[in-house]
Each structure stands twice: as structure tokens, then as C-alpha cells.
Amino acid sequence: MRLRPPRGLRVRLVIAFLLVSALSALITAALTFRQARSAILDRTQDNAVHELRAQVDSLAPDLPFPPTTQDLRNFTRQLDRAGTSRDWRTAASYRGGPPVSAPGETRKTEVPAALRTAVGEEKDAVVRQRVEHDGTPWLVIGMPVLYGTDGADERRAVSGLVVYADFSLDGDKADIAALVTAAQAGAVPALVIALGPALFAARRVLRPVRGLRNGAEKLASGDLGTRLPVTGHDELSDLTRTFNAMATHLEQDDAELRRMEATARRFAADVAHELRTPLAAMTAVTEVLDEDARGGTLPADTADAVLLISDETRKLARMVEDLMEVSRFDAGAATLHLDEVALRTLVEKTVQLRGWQTPPGRVVVEVPDDVRVSVDPRRIDVVLANLIGNGLRHGAPPVVVRARREPGSEARDAGGDDLVVTVIDHGAGIPDDVLPHVFDRFYKADAARTRSEGSGLGLAIAAENVRLHHGTLTAANSPEGGAEFTLTLPLALPRPDVPEVEEGP
Amino acid sequence: MPRVLLIEDDPAVQKGVSLALRRRGHELEVAASGETGLLTLERFRPDLVLLDLMLPGMSGLEVCRRIRETMQLPIIILSARGDDIDLVVGLEAGADDYIVKPASGEVIEARMKAVLRRVVPQDPDVDPGRAGPAGQARPHGPEQHGDLALDRSALLVFKEGRELALAPSELKLLLFLSAAPGQVFSRQHLLEQVWEHSFYGDARLVDACVMRLRGKVEDDPRHPVYIQTVRGFGYRFGPVPRPDGGERPRQDER
């Protein structure tokens, strides 16, 4: 499994902080270590060289020149004994001869050839070299012995005798190892201690970020009055200021839009309402007009004109009613008055009320007798009348109304059964390009077609009524060719506003 | 033909409605404000009042209340305001029916006739076994339901011997429900039978009338005994406890 990079800003900040502090601790430790190590080693070497020189200077004068191998052997033995503090092993060679060491001593290290050459070249200098032997570091020193050991200013001459000494650096190694251990032991607590400021810094940075996020969430959920306190003068406070400015703009725009919308709605409602009073006067007399126009007492032209006026007055009245209804939906003022009724009765009453039951077979109702629904009967009547009337007007009879129960969709709460009512006509169906618009207000299927009998709001009002019932209304074409409207209502409707009759005074 | 008083301030509506109603043979008097309407009432003695709600000066609601204080004649509100709240307030003020403008002369006349009909049409759905020879034509004297005495032929209602002043719609509703005690009627059914509205009339008419009726016949309108609600279905009359102090009736089926 692949490790995912940490998501949270806080985690990333803390990790970055720790990495930086770990890196700086490491670099500091490494530099310190290097410095300390070379200081320790240099000091050891200098001491050793110094000591060796002192011993050689005190013993060399006793050496006969030219020395024999035996002389050299004795010389080195004396040197070995003198160097007890450092426990070195010495060897000596004369004029490039093989180094001779004290008898019985098996040398731990061979004097490296490079060292011997170096001593040969630099006649005057002490040469040292670190070698690795059996996993431990050794220091080998090559030192030419000079004449004239008194008088510092006198030019010394090379005697041809070279003394080699080697000794273990184990002790120094242990010192250095202790340094490393100390650095390691210090780094872990340092990192732990660094975690504190890291968390603190992350908190400091993230708190305004979290505030911004909360503010944005509130804003997104519609609370446009959200403002955040601005503190400090950093980039985040700039961002907060910008956020506040944005919220202010949004709030202003929203208020403006709402105001305009409310004005438009009120205007539509006012217009409809103002139209009602003159329409009331006109509608009251339409039958008087009809009666006289059909009575044959008026000249034919006048009679036609009068009939036209009374017809159009009725249409206008219906349209104003529809407009009022739509504006009630838009204003959210439409309420449900639920009643439990038999669906079959509901459909049959709708058909009877409109006189659609004659001639027989024009509207076919195939609804089971036992289905009872809790609906607003007036609103469902509007829906059914619109769907059936639409089928009769634009399609062709018979218009068939069917109803069935279906298991409710999971998405809806309670999960009760749905009531599915289909209204199918036997006309040519709805053209595909018109289908998505049938529920639009004042949508005209054919631009050339003039007003039909309806107000152009019928299906829109039907859809709103269904929505008020928490149901759905869809339009499609049935396989047989006619238009098919499907009304789906939850059978168990939530009952938020059943009129409380028995309790109130 | 009934005498109708129209209280309406808009001259065009005055003219239109009176034209339509006079044409149909009604005797009509018009008042342009609530105050003159109340005065005309004394002089003209109409059988029915058609009342606009938005009047200059005294509001239509106030006129409605004033009339109800002294008279039981039918009142129909004729208003351009069709919102729920207007309707409920108007009905609570004591109106028997509510017509939203614009309405044709035919509709107005039909509603007037329905309200003026003093008896409810015979209900074919009433189970004769339970209701007995139900209906208004029952010949014998007053029937007793608890403290209520109903005289169907004289169209009078007494509570503990005192005559109750019931508006026409209230009286008709009470007589209709009590003709079949214990039977539940849906709001739609009551609308059709008592108000002669279509099946899809406004059921709040029934609710408002029930509330007003309870205020008059019940001891405690919050715990009705005579007109009980059957939640989700409608209303029923009783069962009324026996006068000899039998058990208290069941409360509403919830």
C-alpha cells in the first residue's frame, strides 16, 4: 500500500517545520563534529610527535654511528620502553635500510612504503599517516633524526637515521564516538522540543484560515450577513478583508435581486387584482349579453360583437385567475388543505364537473375503487382537469386516466408507496422539441398558432400544484403515439398544515 | 323572489351585479358603504345581503359582524380578495358563503339560492338503518340530543330550553349532521349537500362554519361533544351522552 502524502495543512506545516529544524540540527552537529574530531586528532598527533622527539633526542646521542642492526634494535627497545604512556611500537632504519624494530616484538603494522618515501624526500620533516589495521585506526609517525641537537638556530644536518613509531588511536576513537552519541542524544529531544513551536506556528497560521473556511461555509449556506473580524496586517488579514468585501457585495446584490423579484411579483399580483374589479362588473353581465344576443332582438353584427365580448370576458377572467394563482405560487403563499378522499371519486367528479362524461367513451377512467389519497382535492382537480382537458384539446379522445400504486422511491422519506396516475390521449403526441417546454408558462408550441382556449398557464399551474404535494409531473409520448402525462404522488403525505378545527375556539 | 341588499362601493360592479340579478327577477337595493348598508337594512328588510369586503369607512367585516349581532339573515361575501386569510377572516365574521370576484350572475344566483334554501336536500348516502327516517320532513316534534333540542319543522334549535340564534348555514349544517348521528361526513360531501358547492369547493367554508357552530352549541368548544372531528376524514354528530349522566363520549379518533 502506498503512503499517501498528508492532506491537512497543519500536518504539512508541522512536518516541514520539523524537517527544517532536523536539518539545521544535523548540519550544526556535523560541523561541530568535524571540528572537534580534527582538534582531538591533531592534539594527539602533536603530543605524540613531541614525545617521540624528546625521547629520540635523549637516546640518539648514545647511538654509535653508523649503527648496526643490533644497535638499532637496542635503540628501538629503549624507545619502546620510554613510550609506555602511549604504548607505541617503534622501528628505526638507517640510510634507507629496512626498518628494524625491537626483538620479540611483532609489529602490528608495517611501515607503509608511502610513508617511508615521504620521509626520504622530506629530510627535515616529521611525516605522519593514519592507517586502518584490524578495524582500528593507527597513527604512524616517521621522524628523521638530526645532528646538532643543541642550539636551536644552528643548521641541523640529517643523520640518515629515521625513527618510526606507530600506536593505536582507539582512545581518541572512543572520544569521537562519544561526541557522535552526544549529538544524537541531543538531536532527538531537540526535535521533540521543536514540535511545540511547530504546532504553535501552525495554529497561528491556521486559525485565520479556519475562520475563513467557516465564514465561506456560512456564506455558501446562504447566510450572506457573514463577516469575519480582521486582525493584523498580514496576507491572511488581506484575504479576510477581501472575503468581507465579497460578502458585502453578495449581500447587496442578493437584496437587490430579492427586492426586484418581490416588486415584480407584487406588480403581477396587483395587476391581476386590479383587473378583477372591472372584470367582476363585466363577468356579472356576460349572461345578460349572451341571452340578448341569442334572443334575436339585436342586429346580427351587434349580436356577434356582443357574443365575442362576453366570450372574451370569460377568457380574460380565467386568465386573471390563473395569473393570481401563479403569483400565489411565486410568493410561496399557496397552501395545502388536505383531505382524505377516494381517488376514483376525485377523478369522476373532475370529469363530471367539466361535462366530459358525454359522449361516453370520451374520457375513460380506470381507477381502482379502493385507493384513498390524502390530497388537496381542489388542487388535484386543477391538475387532472388540466391534463384531461389538454388531452381533449390537443390530442384526441379517448383520454384514458389510469392509477396504480407503486413502491415509493428510496430517496423520499418514510419510503411509503407512491400513487402513479397516467393521463394518455390518442392524438399525435407532443413533438420532441416541445416536450421539455410543456410546463413553461405561456409556452406556445407553435409560434404561428394563436391563442388556444387555455390561458397558457394551465400546465405550469398543474406542475406547481403537484410540487406542492411533494409529487412529480412529467410529460412524454406513449408508445401508441399519444401524449402521456405521469403524475406521481406520495401516498403518505407529510401533513404540516392540516387545519386544526376541533381544538380552536 | 328574494329581496337582496348589495353593499358594494365600486359603481361598475354595482351596476353589473344589479343588472344581472334584476334580470333574473330579484328585487335589489344597492348601498355604496357599510354605514348606508346598515341603515338600508332596517328600511329594506332584505332576505339576503351581498357584501363587499373592501369598503370605504366601515369595513365589510365590521358590517358582517354588526348584522350578525341582531339578525340571522344570510350573508354572502363578494370580494376581489381571494387569498386564504381573507376568506377565513370573512367566514369567521359570520358570513354564510364567500364568492371571489369576478363571478357570473349565474354563479351568484346559484349561491344565493343555496343559502336561501331553508332545508338541506335529502341525502341519499345516509344509512337509513342508523339514521332512521332522517331528513327535514320528519313530522313529529323536537328531537333531543343531550342538552340540544332540534325542531326540524320549525327550524329552531334550543339549548337547555333557550333558543339559539344560528346563521342559516350553521342551522343547515347542524340539521344535516344530526339527521344521521354518528355518521361521518367528509368536508367535500358537506360542501355539496349544505352549501351546494361543487365537490371541489373550498372546504374551509365547512371548517369555519363548524367552528362558529361549536361556539354556540358546545359547552366547551375545545372539547366538542355534538360536532366532532374525525381526523383526516370529516365531521360527525355525537354520539351525545345520555341526559341521565352516562359515560362521557369518546373523544376524537386520532
mmCIF file of N, CA, C and O in Angstrom, chain A residues 364-441:
data_model
loop_
_atom_site.group_PDB
_atom_site.id
_atom_site.type_symbol
_atom_site.label_atom_id
_atom_site.label_comp_id
_atom_site.label_asym_id
_atom_site.label_seq_id
_atom_site.Cartn_x
_atom_site.Cartn_y
_atom_site.Cartn_z
ATOM 1 N N VAL A 364 -61.945 7.908 -20.361
ATOM 2 C CA VAL A 364 -62.048 6.593 -19.741
ATOM 3 C C VAL A 364 -61.297 6.623 -18.413
ATOM 4 O O VAL A 364 -60.108 6.944 -18.373
ATOM 5 N N VAL A 365 -62.015 6.313 -17.339
ATOM 6 C CA VAL A 365 -61.390 6.331 -16.012
ATOM 7 C C VAL A 365 -61.159 4.896 -15.566
ATOM 8 O O VAL A 365 -62.105 4.131 -15.368
ATOM 9 N N GLU A 366 -59.879 4.524 -15.470
ATOM 10 C CA GLU A 366 -59.539 3.170 -14.996
ATOM 11 C C GLU A 366 -58.812 3.300 -13.669
ATOM 12 O O GLU A 366 -57.588 3.217 -13.599
ATOM 13 N N VAL A 367 -59.592 3.583 -12.642
ATOM 14 C CA VAL A 367 -59.012 3.783 -11.322
ATOM 15 C C VAL A 367 -59.649 2.788 -10.366
ATOM 16 O O VAL A 367 -60.869 2.670 -10.344
ATOM 17 N N PRO A 368 -58.829 2.067 -9.590
ATOM 18 C CA PRO A 368 -59.415 1.120 -8.621
ATOM 19 C C PRO A 368 -60.282 1.848 -7.609
ATOM 20 O O PRO A 368 -60.037 3.017 -7.283
ATOM 21 N N ASP A 369 -61.289 1.161 -7.096
ATOM 22 C CA ASP A 369 -62.228 1.793 -6.170
ATOM 23 C C ASP A 369 -61.615 2.051 -4.798
ATOM 24 O O ASP A 369 -62.046 2.935 -4.079
ATOM 25 N N ASP A 370 -60.624 1.233 -4.443
ATOM 26 C CA ASP A 370 -60.207 1.219 -3.036
ATOM 27 C C ASP A 370 -59.046 2.165 -2.724
ATOM 28 O O ASP A 370 -58.540 2.151 -1.616
ATOM 29 N N VAL A 371 -58.624 2.959 -3.711
ATOM 30 C CA VAL A 371 -57.475 3.827 -3.443
ATOM 31 C C VAL A 371 -57.950 5.125 -2.801
ATOM 32 O O VAL A 371 -58.711 5.883 -3.390
ATOM 33 N N ARG A 372 -57.516 5.347 -1.559
ATOM 34 C CA ARG A 372 -57.831 6.619 -0.894
ATOM 35 C C ARG A 372 -56.541 7.427 -0.789
ATOM 36 O O ARG A 372 -55.479 6.887 -0.514
ATOM 37 N N VAL A 373 -56.655 8.706 -1.031
ATOM 38 C CA VAL A 373 -55.461 9.548 -1.000
ATOM 39 C C VAL A 373 -55.706 10.755 -0.116
ATOM 40 O O VAL A 373 -56.836 11.210 0.035
ATOM 41 N N SER A 374 -54.609 11.227 0.463
ATOM 42 C CA SER A 374 -54.701 12.425 1.278
ATOM 43 C C SER A 374 -54.123 13.575 0.466
ATOM 44 O O SER A 374 -52.914 13.709 0.331
ATOM 45 N N VAL A 375 -55.026 14.368 -0.116
ATOM 46 C CA VAL A 375 -54.584 15.438 -1.017
ATOM 47 C C VAL A 375 -55.440 16.673 -0.780
ATOM 48 O O VAL A 375 -56.399 16.648 -0.018
ATOM 49 N N ASP A 376 -55.051 17.742 -1.448
ATOM 50 C CA ASP A 376 -55.912 18.922 -1.510
ATOM 51 C C ASP A 376 -56.817 18.717 -2.722
ATOM 52 O O ASP A 376 -56.365 18.852 -3.862
ATOM 53 N N PRO A 377 -58.077 18.372 -2.509
ATOM 54 C CA PRO A 377 -58.928 17.970 -3.648
ATOM 55 C C PRO A 377 -59.034 19.056 -4.708
ATOM 56 O O PRO A 377 -59.025 18.765 -5.895
ATOM 57 N N ARG A 378 -59.112 20.317 -4.265
ATOM 58 C CA ARG A 378 -59.260 21.392 -5.239
ATOM 59 C C ARG A 378 -58.048 21.452 -6.158
ATOM 60 O O ARG A 378 -58.159 21.616 -7.364
ATOM 61 N N ARG A 379 -56.867 21.303 -5.563
ATOM 62 C CA ARG A 379 -55.648 21.399 -6.365
ATOM 63 C C ARG A 379 -55.488 20.198 -7.296
ATOM 64 O O ARG A 379 -55.056 20.342 -8.444
ATOM 65 N N ILE A 380 -55.818 19.011 -6.783
ATOM 66 C CA ILE A 380 -55.690 17.834 -7.645
ATOM 67 C C ILE A 380 -56.730 17.905 -8.769
ATOM 68 O O ILE A 380 -56.478 17.473 -9.896
ATOM 69 N N ASP A 381 -57.883 18.499 -8.480
ATOM 70 C CA ASP A 381 -58.881 18.708 -9.533
ATOM 71 C C ASP A 381 -58.300 19.592 -10.631
ATOM 72 O O ASP A 381 -58.458 19.312 -11.824
ATOM 73 N N VAL A 382 -57.602 20.649 -10.220
ATOM 74 C CA VAL A 382 -56.982 21.542 -11.201
ATOM 75 C C VAL A 382 -55.990 20.758 -12.065
ATOM 76 O O VAL A 382 -55.966 20.893 -13.295
ATOM 77 N N VAL A 383 -55.192 19.922 -11.415
ATOM 78 C CA VAL A 383 -54.189 19.148 -12.151
ATOM 79 C C VAL A 383 -54.864 18.208 -13.142
ATOM 80 O O VAL A 383 -54.531 18.196 -14.336
ATOM 81 N N LEU A 384 -55.824 17.429 -12.632
ATOM 82 C CA LEU A 384 -56.486 16.440 -13.502
ATOM 83 C C LEU A 384 -57.225 17.129 -14.639
ATOM 84 O O LEU A 384 -57.154 16.694 -15.791
ATOM 85 N N ALA A 385 -57.927 18.230 -14.321
ATOM 86 C CA ALA A 385 -58.687 18.933 -15.347
ATOM 87 C C ALA A 385 -57.755 19.467 -16.428
ATOM 88 O O ALA A 385 -58.066 19.414 -17.622
ATOM 89 N N ASN A 386 -56.587 19.948 -16.011
ATOM 90 C CA ASN A 386 -55.627 20.455 -16.992
ATOM 91 C C ASN A 386 -55.112 19.349 -17.892
ATOM 92 O O ASN A 386 -54.994 19.520 -19.100
ATOM 93 N N LEU A 387 -54.782 18.208 -17.274
ATOM 94 C CA LEU A 387 -54.209 17.106 -18.053
ATOM 95 C C LEU A 387 -55.252 16.523 -19.006
ATOM 96 O O LEU A 387 -54.980 16.299 -20.189
ATOM 97 N N ILE A 388 -56.461 16.288 -18.471
ATOM 98 C CA ILE A 388 -57.505 15.697 -19.319
ATOM 99 C C ILE A 388 -57.931 16.697 -20.389
ATOM 100 O O ILE A 388 -58.047 16.362 -21.577
ATOM 101 N N GLY A 389 -58.128 17.949 -19.978
ATOM 102 C CA GLY A 389 -58.535 18.988 -20.926
ATOM 103 C C GLY A 389 -57.484 19.162 -22.010
ATOM 104 O O GLY A 389 -57.812 19.336 -23.192
ATOM 105 N N ASN A 390 -56.244 19.088 -21.619
ATOM 106 C CA ASN A 390 -55.147 19.196 -22.575
ATOM 107 C C ASN A 390 -55.209 18.064 -23.598
ATOM 108 O O ASN A 390 -55.039 18.283 -24.801
ATOM 109 N N GLY A 391 -55.470 16.861 -23.082
ATOM 110 C CA GLY A 391 -55.564 15.694 -23.965
ATOM 111 C C GLY A 391 -56.726 15.834 -24.938
ATOM 112 O O GLY A 391 -56.608 15.478 -26.118
ATOM 113 N N LEU A 392 -57.841 16.375 -24.446
ATOM 114 C CA LEU A 392 -59.015 16.514 -25.319
ATOM 115 C C LEU A 392 -58.797 17.610 -26.355
ATOM 116 O O LEU A 392 -59.235 17.501 -27.492
ATOM 117 N N ARG A 393 -58.111 18.669 -25.942
ATOM 118 C CA ARG A 393 -57.925 19.811 -26.831
ATOM 119 C C ARG A 393 -56.859 19.563 -27.877
ATOM 120 O O ARG A 393 -57.066 19.778 -29.064
ATOM 121 N N HIS A 394 -55.702 19.116 -27.411
ATOM 122 C CA HIS A 394 -54.562 18.989 -28.334
ATOM 123 C C HIS A 394 -54.393 17.577 -28.862
ATOM 124 O O HIS A 394 -53.778 17.383 -29.899
ATOM 125 N N GLY A 395 -54.887 16.585 -28.124
ATOM 126 C CA GLY A 395 -54.775 15.210 -28.596
ATOM 127 C C GLY A 395 -56.093 14.786 -29.199
ATOM 128 O O GLY A 395 -56.769 15.583 -29.836
ATOM 129 N N ALA A 396 -56.434 13.531 -28.972
ATOM 130 C CA ALA A 396 -57.701 13.048 -29.487
ATOM 131 C C ALA A 396 -58.276 12.064 -28.486
ATOM 132 O O ALA A 396 -57.526 11.360 -27.818
ATOM 133 N N PRO A 397 -59.613 12.019 -28.357
ATOM 134 C CA PRO A 397 -60.198 11.055 -27.443
ATOM 135 C C PRO A 397 -59.975 9.631 -27.951
ATOM 136 O O PRO A 397 -59.752 9.458 -29.154
ATOM 137 N N PRO A 398 -60.067 8.619 -27.160
ATOM 138 C CA PRO A 398 -60.368 8.718 -25.738
ATOM 139 C C PRO A 398 -59.141 9.100 -24.905
ATOM 140 O O PRO A 398 -58.046 8.662 -25.210
ATOM 141 N N VAL A 399 -59.396 9.907 -23.910
ATOM 142 C CA VAL A 399 -58.350 10.202 -22.940
ATOM 143 C C VAL A 399 -58.508 9.206 -21.787
ATOM 144 O O VAL A 399 -59.602 9.072 -21.237
ATOM 145 N N VAL A 400 -57.442 8.482 -21.498
ATOM 146 C CA VAL A 400 -57.522 7.405 -20.508
ATOM 147 C C VAL A 400 -56.785 7.835 -19.237
ATOM 148 O O VAL A 400 -55.636 8.251 -19.296
ATOM 149 N N VAL A 401 -57.490 7.747 -18.126
ATOM 150 C CA VAL A 401 -56.874 8.052 -16.835
ATOM 151 C C VAL A 401 -56.702 6.737 -16.091
ATOM 152 O O VAL A 401 -57.676 6.020 -15.825
ATOM 153 N N ARG A 402 -55.446 6.400 -15.771
ATOM 154 C CA ARG A 402 -55.171 5.162 -15.041
ATOM 155 C C ARG A 402 -54.456 5.506 -13.749
ATOM 156 O O ARG A 402 -53.731 6.494 -13.679
ATOM 157 N N ALA A 403 -54.658 4.658 -12.752
ATOM 158 C CA ALA A 403 -53.944 4.881 -11.486
ATOM 159 C C ALA A 403 -53.458 3.554 -10.952
ATOM 160 O O ALA A 403 -54.095 2.516 -11.131
ATOM 161 N N ARG A 404 -52.303 3.580 -10.332
ATOM 162 C CA ARG A 404 -51.769 2.366 -9.705
ATOM 163 C C ARG A 404 -50.867 2.773 -8.546
ATOM 164 O O ARG A 404 -50.390 3.907 -8.468
ATOM 165 N N ARG A 405 -50.676 1.819 -7.651
ATOM 166 C CA ARG A 405 -49.738 2.030 -6.547
ATOM 167 C C ARG A 405 -48.378 1.534 -6.979
ATOM 168 O O ARG A 405 -48.262 0.538 -7.686
ATOM 169 N N GLU A 406 -47.358 2.225 -6.504
ATOM 170 C CA GLU A 406 -46.002 1.749 -6.767
ATOM 171 C C GLU A 406 -45.191 1.933 -5.507
ATOM 172 O O GLU A 406 -45.419 2.885 -4.765
ATOM 173 N N PRO A 407 -44.220 1.036 -5.283
ATOM 174 C CA PRO A 407 -43.352 1.263 -4.114
ATOM 175 C C PRO A 407 -42.646 2.590 -4.264
ATOM 176 O O PRO A 407 -42.189 2.938 -5.353
ATOM 177 N N GLY A 408 -42.604 3.334 -3.170
ATOM 178 C CA GLY A 408 -42.029 4.671 -3.239
ATOM 179 C C GLY A 408 -40.539 4.636 -3.539
ATOM 180 O O GLY A 408 -39.865 3.643 -3.297
ATOM 181 N N SER A 409 -40.048 5.731 -4.068
ATOM 182 C CA SER A 409 -38.621 5.823 -4.339
ATOM 183 C C SER A 409 -37.877 5.932 -3.018
ATOM 184 O O SER A 409 -38.368 6.506 -2.052
ATOM 185 N N GLU A 410 -36.681 5.364 -2.995
ATOM 186 C CA GLU A 410 -35.888 5.340 -1.763
ATOM 187 C C GLU A 410 -35.535 6.744 -1.304
ATOM 188 O O GLU A 410 -35.355 6.997 -0.126
ATOM 189 N N ALA A 411 -35.405 7.626 -2.281
ATOM 190 C CA ALA A 411 -34.922 8.970 -1.951
ATOM 191 C C ALA A 411 -35.866 9.693 -1.005
ATOM 192 O O ALA A 411 -35.442 10.477 -0.175
ATOM 193 N N ARG A 412 -37.149 9.380 -1.130
ATOM 194 C CA ARG A 412 -38.088 10.130 -0.310
ATOM 195 C C ARG A 412 -38.137 9.550 1.097
ATOM 196 O O ARG A 412 -37.916 8.370 1.304
ATOM 197 N N ASP A 413 -38.429 10.387 2.045
ATOM 198 C CA ASP A 413 -38.500 9.928 3.430
ATOM 199 C C ASP A 413 -39.683 8.983 3.594
ATOM 200 O O ASP A 413 -40.549 8.885 2.751
ATOM 201 N N ALA A 414 -39.675 8.292 4.712
ATOM 202 C CA ALA A 414 -40.741 7.370 5.074
ATOM 203 C C ALA A 414 -40.790 6.149 4.156
ATOM 204 O O ALA A 414 -40.978 5.033 4.627
ATOM 205 N N GLY A 415 -40.543 6.368 2.857
ATOM 206 C CA GLY A 415 -40.494 5.240 1.934
ATOM 207 C C GLY A 415 -41.860 4.612 1.704
ATOM 208 O O GLY A 415 -41.958 3.437 1.394
ATOM 209 N N GLY A 416 -42.925 5.395 1.889
ATOM 210 C CA GLY A 416 -44.261 4.877 1.652
ATOM 211 C C GLY A 416 -44.502 4.670 0.161
ATOM 212 O O GLY A 416 -43.668 5.013 -0.677
ATOM 213 N N ASP A 417 -45.661 4.128 -0.140
ATOM 214 C CA ASP A 417 -45.982 3.868 -1.534
ATOM 215 C C ASP A 417 -46.268 5.175 -2.270
ATOM 216 O O ASP A 417 -46.656 6.168 -1.676
ATOM 217 N N ASP A 418 -46.071 5.120 -3.571
ATOM 218 C CA ASP A 418 -46.428 6.240 -4.423
ATOM 219 C C ASP A 418 -47.716 5.909 -5.151
ATOM 220 O O ASP A 418 -48.006 4.747 -5.434
ATOM 221 N N LEU A 419 -48.454 6.971 -5.455
ATOM 222 C CA LEU A 419 -49.605 6.822 -6.319
ATOM 223 C C LEU A 419 -49.189 7.347 -7.688
ATOM 224 O O LEU A 419 -48.693 8.469 -7.795
ATOM 225 N N VAL A 420 -49.356 6.521 -8.711
ATOM 226 C CA VAL A 420 -48.971 6.948 -10.048
ATOM 227 C C VAL A 420 -50.232 7.044 -10.911
ATOM 228 O O VAL A 420 -50.949 6.057 -11.080
ATOM 229 N N VAL A 421 -50.509 8.237 -11.395
ATOM 230 C CA VAL A 421 -51.675 8.450 -12.252
ATOM 231 C C VAL A 421 -51.159 8.829 -13.637
ATOM 232 O O VAL A 421 -50.344 9.739 -13.768
ATOM 233 N N THR A 422 -51.631 8.113 -14.651
ATOM 234 C CA THR A 422 -51.233 8.478 -16.013
ATOM 235 C C THR A 422 -52.461 8.940 -16.785
ATOM 236 O O THR A 422 -53.546 8.390 -16.633
ATOM 237 N N VAL A 423 -52.240 9.984 -17.569
ATOM 238 C CA VAL A 423 -53.305 10.502 -18.439
ATOM 239 C C VAL A 423 -52.775 10.412 -19.867
ATOM 240 O O VAL A 423 -51.794 11.060 -20.222
ATOM 241 N N ILE A 424 -53.405 9.560 -20.659
ATOM 242 C CA ILE A 424 -52.926 9.310 -22.020
ATOM 243 C C ILE A 424 -54.018 9.686 -23.014
ATOM 244 O O ILE A 424 -55.179 9.318 -22.842
ATOM 245 N N ASP A 425 -53.626 10.454 -24.035
ATOM 246 C CA ASP A 425 -54.609 10.691 -25.091
ATOM 247 C C ASP A 425 -54.209 9.889 -26.328
ATOM 248 O O ASP A 425 -53.202 9.200 -26.340
ATOM 249 N N HIS A 426 -55.028 9.957 -27.360
ATOM 250 C CA HIS A 426 -54.743 9.159 -28.559
ATOM 251 C C HIS A 426 -54.535 10.054 -29.761
ATOM 252 O O HIS A 426 -54.941 9.749 -30.877
ATOM 253 N N GLY A 427 -53.897 11.171 -29.533
ATOM 254 C CA GLY A 427 -53.593 12.075 -30.634
ATOM 255 C C GLY A 427 -52.219 11.785 -31.210
ATOM 256 O O GLY A 427 -51.700 10.675 -31.090
ATOM 257 N N ALA A 428 -51.628 12.797 -31.781
ATOM 258 C CA ALA A 428 -50.360 12.616 -32.471
ATOM 259 C C ALA A 428 -49.167 12.706 -31.525
ATOM 260 O O ALA A 428 -48.037 12.465 -31.911
ATOM 261 N N GLY A 429 -49.428 13.052 -30.272
ATOM 262 C CA GLY A 429 -48.319 13.172 -29.326
ATOM 263 C C GLY A 429 -47.721 14.564 -29.362
ATOM 264 O O GLY A 429 -48.169 15.436 -30.108
ATOM 265 N N ILE A 430 -46.702 14.740 -28.548
ATOM 266 C CA ILE A 430 -46.065 16.055 -28.435
ATOM 267 C C ILE A 430 -44.734 16.001 -29.180
ATOM 268 O O ILE A 430 -43.948 15.079 -28.968
ATOM 269 N N PRO A 431 -44.476 16.967 -30.072
ATOM 270 C CA PRO A 431 -43.184 16.958 -30.778
ATOM 271 C C PRO A 431 -42.026 16.995 -29.786
ATOM 272 O O PRO A 431 -42.133 17.609 -28.718
ATOM 273 N N ASP A 432 -40.924 16.347 -30.169
ATOM 274 C CA ASP A 432 -39.796 16.209 -29.233
ATOM 275 C C ASP A 432 -39.240 17.556 -28.792
ATOM 276 O O ASP A 432 -38.790 17.702 -27.658
ATOM 277 N N ASP A 433 -39.249 18.545 -29.699
ATOM 278 C CA ASP A 433 -38.661 19.830 -29.314
ATOM 279 C C ASP A 433 -39.586 20.616 -28.388
ATOM 280 O O ASP A 433 -39.163 21.552 -27.729
ATOM 281 N N VAL A 434 -40.840 20.230 -28.339
ATOM 282 C CA VAL A 434 -41.799 20.932 -27.481
ATOM 283 C C VAL A 434 -41.818 20.308 -26.090
ATOM 284 O O VAL A 434 -42.036 20.981 -25.090
ATOM 285 N N LEU A 435 -41.551 19.012 -26.042
ATOM 286 C CA LEU A 435 -41.693 18.222 -24.816
ATOM 287 C C LEU A 435 -41.056 18.864 -23.578
ATOM 288 O O LEU A 435 -41.692 18.928 -22.521
ATOM 289 N N PRO A 436 -39.811 19.364 -23.700
ATOM 290 C CA PRO A 436 -39.219 19.922 -22.466
ATOM 291 C C PRO A 436 -39.888 21.211 -22.011
ATOM 292 O O PRO A 436 -39.623 21.669 -20.904
ATOM 293 N N HIS A 437 -40.725 21.811 -22.857
ATOM 294 C CA HIS A 437 -41.257 23.126 -22.521
ATOM 295 C C HIS A 437 -42.732 23.124 -22.159
ATOM 296 O O HIS A 437 -43.304 24.184 -21.945
ATOM 297 N N VAL A 438 -43.339 21.941 -22.121
ATOM 298 C CA VAL A 438 -44.793 21.947 -21.960
ATOM 299 C C VAL A 438 -45.225 22.554 -20.628
ATOM 300 O O VAL A 438 -46.335 23.060 -20.521
ATOM 301 N N PHE A 439 -44.330 22.523 -19.626
ATOM 302 C CA PHE A 439 -44.717 23.086 -18.331
ATOM 303 C C PHE A 439 -44.291 24.546 -18.187
ATOM 304 O O PHE A 439 -44.445 25.125 -17.125
ATOM 305 N N ASP A 440 -43.712 25.117 -19.240
ATOM 306 C CA ASP A 440 -43.314 26.526 -19.189
ATOM 307 C C ASP A 440 -44.556 27.418 -19.253
ATOM 308 O O ASP A 440 -45.551 27.079 -19.878
ATOM 309 N N ARG A 441 -44.422 28.572 -18.617
ATOM 310 C CA ARG A 441 -45.546 29.499 -18.632
ATOM 311 C C ARG A 441 -45.682 30.160 -20.005
ATOM 312 O O ARG A 441 -44.693 30.581 -20.593
#
